PDB file of C-alpha atoms in Angstrom:
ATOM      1  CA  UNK A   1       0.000   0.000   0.000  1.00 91.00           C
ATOM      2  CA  UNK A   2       0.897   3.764  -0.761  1.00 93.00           C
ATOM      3  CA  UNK A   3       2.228   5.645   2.371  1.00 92.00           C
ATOM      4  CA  UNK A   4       3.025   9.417   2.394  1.00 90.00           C
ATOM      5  CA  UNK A   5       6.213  10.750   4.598  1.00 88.00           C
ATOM      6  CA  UNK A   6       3.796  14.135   5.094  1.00 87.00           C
ATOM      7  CA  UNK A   7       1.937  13.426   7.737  1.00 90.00           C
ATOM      8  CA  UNK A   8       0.131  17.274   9.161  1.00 95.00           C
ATOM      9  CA  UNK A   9      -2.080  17.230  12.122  1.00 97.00           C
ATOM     10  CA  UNK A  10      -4.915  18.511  10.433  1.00 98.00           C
ATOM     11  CA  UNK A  11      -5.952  20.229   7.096  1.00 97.00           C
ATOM     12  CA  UNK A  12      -7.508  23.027   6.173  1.00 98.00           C
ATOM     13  CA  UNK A  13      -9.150  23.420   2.692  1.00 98.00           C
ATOM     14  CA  UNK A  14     -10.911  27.136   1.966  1.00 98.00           C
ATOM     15  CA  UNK A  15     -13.476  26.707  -1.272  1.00 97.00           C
ATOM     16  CA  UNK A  16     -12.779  28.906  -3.854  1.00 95.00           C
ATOM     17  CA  UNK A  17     -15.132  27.941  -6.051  1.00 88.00           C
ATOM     18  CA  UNK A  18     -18.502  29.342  -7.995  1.00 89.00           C
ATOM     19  CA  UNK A  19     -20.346  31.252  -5.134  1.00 92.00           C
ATOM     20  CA  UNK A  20     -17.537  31.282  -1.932  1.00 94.00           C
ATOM     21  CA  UNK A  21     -15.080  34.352  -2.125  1.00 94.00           C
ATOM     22  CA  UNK A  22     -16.720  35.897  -5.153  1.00 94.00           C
ATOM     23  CA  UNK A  23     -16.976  39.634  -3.879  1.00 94.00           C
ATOM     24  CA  UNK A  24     -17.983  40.416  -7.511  1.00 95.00           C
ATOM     25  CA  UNK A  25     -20.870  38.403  -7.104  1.00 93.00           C
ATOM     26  CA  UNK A  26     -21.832  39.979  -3.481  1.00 94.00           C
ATOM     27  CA  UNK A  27     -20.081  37.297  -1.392  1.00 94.00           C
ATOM     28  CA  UNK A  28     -18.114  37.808   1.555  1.00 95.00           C
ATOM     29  CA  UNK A  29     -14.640  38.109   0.613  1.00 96.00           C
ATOM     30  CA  UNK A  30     -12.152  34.427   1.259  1.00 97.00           C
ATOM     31  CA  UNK A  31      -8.981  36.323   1.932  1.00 98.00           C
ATOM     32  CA  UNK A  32      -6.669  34.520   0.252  1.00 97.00           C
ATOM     33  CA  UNK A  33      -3.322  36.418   0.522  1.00 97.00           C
ATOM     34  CA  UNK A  34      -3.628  36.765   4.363  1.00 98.00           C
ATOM     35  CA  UNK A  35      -4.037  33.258   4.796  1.00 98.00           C
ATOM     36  CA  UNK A  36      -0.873  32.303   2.530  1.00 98.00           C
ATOM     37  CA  UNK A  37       0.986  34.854   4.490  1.00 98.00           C
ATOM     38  CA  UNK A  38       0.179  33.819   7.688  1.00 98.00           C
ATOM     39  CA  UNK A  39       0.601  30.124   6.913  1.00 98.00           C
ATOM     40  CA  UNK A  40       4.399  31.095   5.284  1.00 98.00           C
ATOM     41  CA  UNK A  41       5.050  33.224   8.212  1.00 97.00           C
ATOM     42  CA  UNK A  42       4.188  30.914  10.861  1.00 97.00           C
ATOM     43  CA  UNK A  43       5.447  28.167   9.044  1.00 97.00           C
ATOM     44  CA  UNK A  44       2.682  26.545   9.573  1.00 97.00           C
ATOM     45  CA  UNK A  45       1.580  24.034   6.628  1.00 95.00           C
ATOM     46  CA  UNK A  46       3.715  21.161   7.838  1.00 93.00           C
ATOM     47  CA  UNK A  47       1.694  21.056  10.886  1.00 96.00           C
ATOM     48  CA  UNK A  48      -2.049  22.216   9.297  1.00 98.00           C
ATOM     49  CA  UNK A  49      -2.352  21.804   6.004  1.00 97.00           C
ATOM     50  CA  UNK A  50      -3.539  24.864   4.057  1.00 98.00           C
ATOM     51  CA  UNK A  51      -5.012  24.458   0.466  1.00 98.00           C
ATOM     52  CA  UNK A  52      -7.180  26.568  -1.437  1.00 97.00           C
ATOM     53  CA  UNK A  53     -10.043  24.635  -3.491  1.00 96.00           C
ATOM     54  CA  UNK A  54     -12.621  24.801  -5.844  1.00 95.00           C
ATOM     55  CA  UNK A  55     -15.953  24.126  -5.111  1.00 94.00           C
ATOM     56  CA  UNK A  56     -16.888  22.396  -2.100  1.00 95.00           C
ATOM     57  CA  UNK A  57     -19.851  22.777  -2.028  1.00 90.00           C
ATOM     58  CA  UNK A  58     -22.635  23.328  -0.300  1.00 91.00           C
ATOM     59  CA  UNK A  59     -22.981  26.958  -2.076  1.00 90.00           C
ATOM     60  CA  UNK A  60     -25.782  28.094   0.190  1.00 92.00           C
ATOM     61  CA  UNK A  61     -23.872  28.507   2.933  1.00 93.00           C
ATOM     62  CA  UNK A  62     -21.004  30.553   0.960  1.00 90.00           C
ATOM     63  CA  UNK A  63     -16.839  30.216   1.869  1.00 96.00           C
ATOM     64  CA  UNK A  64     -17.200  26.867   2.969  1.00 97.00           C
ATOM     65  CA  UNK A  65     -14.382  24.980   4.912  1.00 97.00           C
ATOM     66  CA  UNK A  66     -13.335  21.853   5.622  1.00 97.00           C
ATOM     67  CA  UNK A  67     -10.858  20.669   8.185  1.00 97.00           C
ATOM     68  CA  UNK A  68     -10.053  17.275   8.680  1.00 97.00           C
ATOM     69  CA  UNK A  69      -7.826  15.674  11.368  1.00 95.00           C
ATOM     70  CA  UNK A  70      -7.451  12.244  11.834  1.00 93.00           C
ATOM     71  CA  UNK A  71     -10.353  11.896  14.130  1.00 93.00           C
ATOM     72  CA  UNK A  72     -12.890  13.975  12.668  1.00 93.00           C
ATOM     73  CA  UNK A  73     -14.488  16.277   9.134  1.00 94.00           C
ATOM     74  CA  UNK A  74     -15.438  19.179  10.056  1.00 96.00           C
ATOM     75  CA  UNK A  75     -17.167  21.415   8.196  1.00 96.00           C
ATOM     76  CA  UNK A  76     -17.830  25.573   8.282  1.00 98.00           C
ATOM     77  CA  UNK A  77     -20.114  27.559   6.686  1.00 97.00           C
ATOM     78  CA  UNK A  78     -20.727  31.585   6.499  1.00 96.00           C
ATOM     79  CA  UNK A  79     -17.339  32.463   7.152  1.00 97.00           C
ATOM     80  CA  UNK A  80     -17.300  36.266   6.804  1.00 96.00           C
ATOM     81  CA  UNK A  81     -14.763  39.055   8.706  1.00 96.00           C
ATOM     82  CA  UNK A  82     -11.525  39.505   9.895  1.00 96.00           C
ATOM     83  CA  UNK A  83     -12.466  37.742  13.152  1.00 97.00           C
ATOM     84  CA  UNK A  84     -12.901  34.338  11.683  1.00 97.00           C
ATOM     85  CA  UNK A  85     -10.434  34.246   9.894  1.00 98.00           C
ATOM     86  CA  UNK A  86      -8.287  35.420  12.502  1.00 98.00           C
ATOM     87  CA  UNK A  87      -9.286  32.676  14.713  1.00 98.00           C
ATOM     88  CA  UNK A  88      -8.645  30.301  12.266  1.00 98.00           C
ATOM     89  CA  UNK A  89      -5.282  31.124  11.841  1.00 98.00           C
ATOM     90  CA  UNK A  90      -4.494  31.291  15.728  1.00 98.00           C
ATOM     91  CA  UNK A  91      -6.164  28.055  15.791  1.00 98.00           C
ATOM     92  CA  UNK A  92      -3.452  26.590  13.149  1.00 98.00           C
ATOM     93  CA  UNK A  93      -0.522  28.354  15.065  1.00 98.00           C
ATOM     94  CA  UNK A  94      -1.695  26.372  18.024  1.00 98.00           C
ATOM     95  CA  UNK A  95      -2.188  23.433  16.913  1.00 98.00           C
ATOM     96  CA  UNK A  96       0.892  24.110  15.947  1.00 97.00           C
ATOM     97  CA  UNK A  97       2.622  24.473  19.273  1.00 98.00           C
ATOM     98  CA  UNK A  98       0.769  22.087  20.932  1.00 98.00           C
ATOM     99  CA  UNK A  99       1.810  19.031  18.781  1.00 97.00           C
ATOM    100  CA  UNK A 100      -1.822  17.882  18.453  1.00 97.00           C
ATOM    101  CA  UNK A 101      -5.237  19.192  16.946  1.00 97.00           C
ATOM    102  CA  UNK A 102      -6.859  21.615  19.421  1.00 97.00           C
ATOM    103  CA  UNK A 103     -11.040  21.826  19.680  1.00 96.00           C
ATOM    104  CA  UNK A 104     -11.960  24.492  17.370  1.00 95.00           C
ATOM    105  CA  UNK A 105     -12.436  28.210  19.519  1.00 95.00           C
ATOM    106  CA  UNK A 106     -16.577  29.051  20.102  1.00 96.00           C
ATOM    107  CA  UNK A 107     -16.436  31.858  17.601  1.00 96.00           C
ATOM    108  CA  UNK A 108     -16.066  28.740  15.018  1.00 97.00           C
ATOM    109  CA  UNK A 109     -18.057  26.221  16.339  1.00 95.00           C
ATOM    110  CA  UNK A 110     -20.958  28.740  15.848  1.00 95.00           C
ATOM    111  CA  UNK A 111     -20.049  28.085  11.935  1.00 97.00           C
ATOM    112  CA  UNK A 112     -20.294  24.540  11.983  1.00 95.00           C
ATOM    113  CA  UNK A 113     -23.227  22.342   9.987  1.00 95.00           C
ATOM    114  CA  UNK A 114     -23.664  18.922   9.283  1.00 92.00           C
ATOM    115  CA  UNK A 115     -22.773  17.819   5.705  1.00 89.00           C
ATOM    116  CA  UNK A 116     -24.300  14.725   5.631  1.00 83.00           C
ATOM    117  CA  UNK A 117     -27.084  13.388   6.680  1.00 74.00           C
ATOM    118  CA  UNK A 118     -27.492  11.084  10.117  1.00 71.00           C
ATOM    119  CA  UNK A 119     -28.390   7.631   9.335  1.00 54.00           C
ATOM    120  CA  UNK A 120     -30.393   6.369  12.289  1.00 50.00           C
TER     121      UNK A 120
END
């Protein structure tokens, strides 16, 4: 079996796609540029993964993420302002520290949603 030597604690992928980060289509700005700095500058994408996608999908919930860990998907929706992003990025850089995958701060929690549905 295929093994990779990369091994991050988590990873973060930012849609880019049709609706998410398309100010010219009156969505919320993805910045882009800020997160590439911060990730270079904190050296931070051996330990959290940053890559920016296309579509994710679900487009009614506009600049959609999805972080994954070993344990867990997680997904965000409606991420909008400096403040989000912002935690997102101290979340990385301590992660980062910490050698392990911290629980996401409340400001992002309040952005999470269900992706698929529960079988019961």
């Amino acid at each position: 079996p295929l093994e990779t030597l990369k091994k991050p604690l988590a990873h973060l992928l930012f849609c880019q796609g049709c609706c998410c980060g398309r100010t010219d289509r009156g969505k919320p700005e993805l910045p882009v540029e800020k997160l590439r700095a911060a990730w270079a500058g904190g050296r931070l994408n051996r330990t959290v993964q940053l890559t920016i996608s296309g579509c994710l999908g679900p487009c009614d919930l506009t600049n959609v993420t999805l972080l994954l860990t070993p344990d867990e998907q997680v997904w965000l929706g409606g991420l909008e302002g400096d403040a989000v992003y912002e935690a997102l990025i101290r979340w990385a850089a301590g992660c980062q520290a910490a050698g392990e995958p911290l629980p996401l701060p409340a400001l992002l929690e309040a952005h999470r949603f269900s992706r698929w549905p529960t079988l019961e």
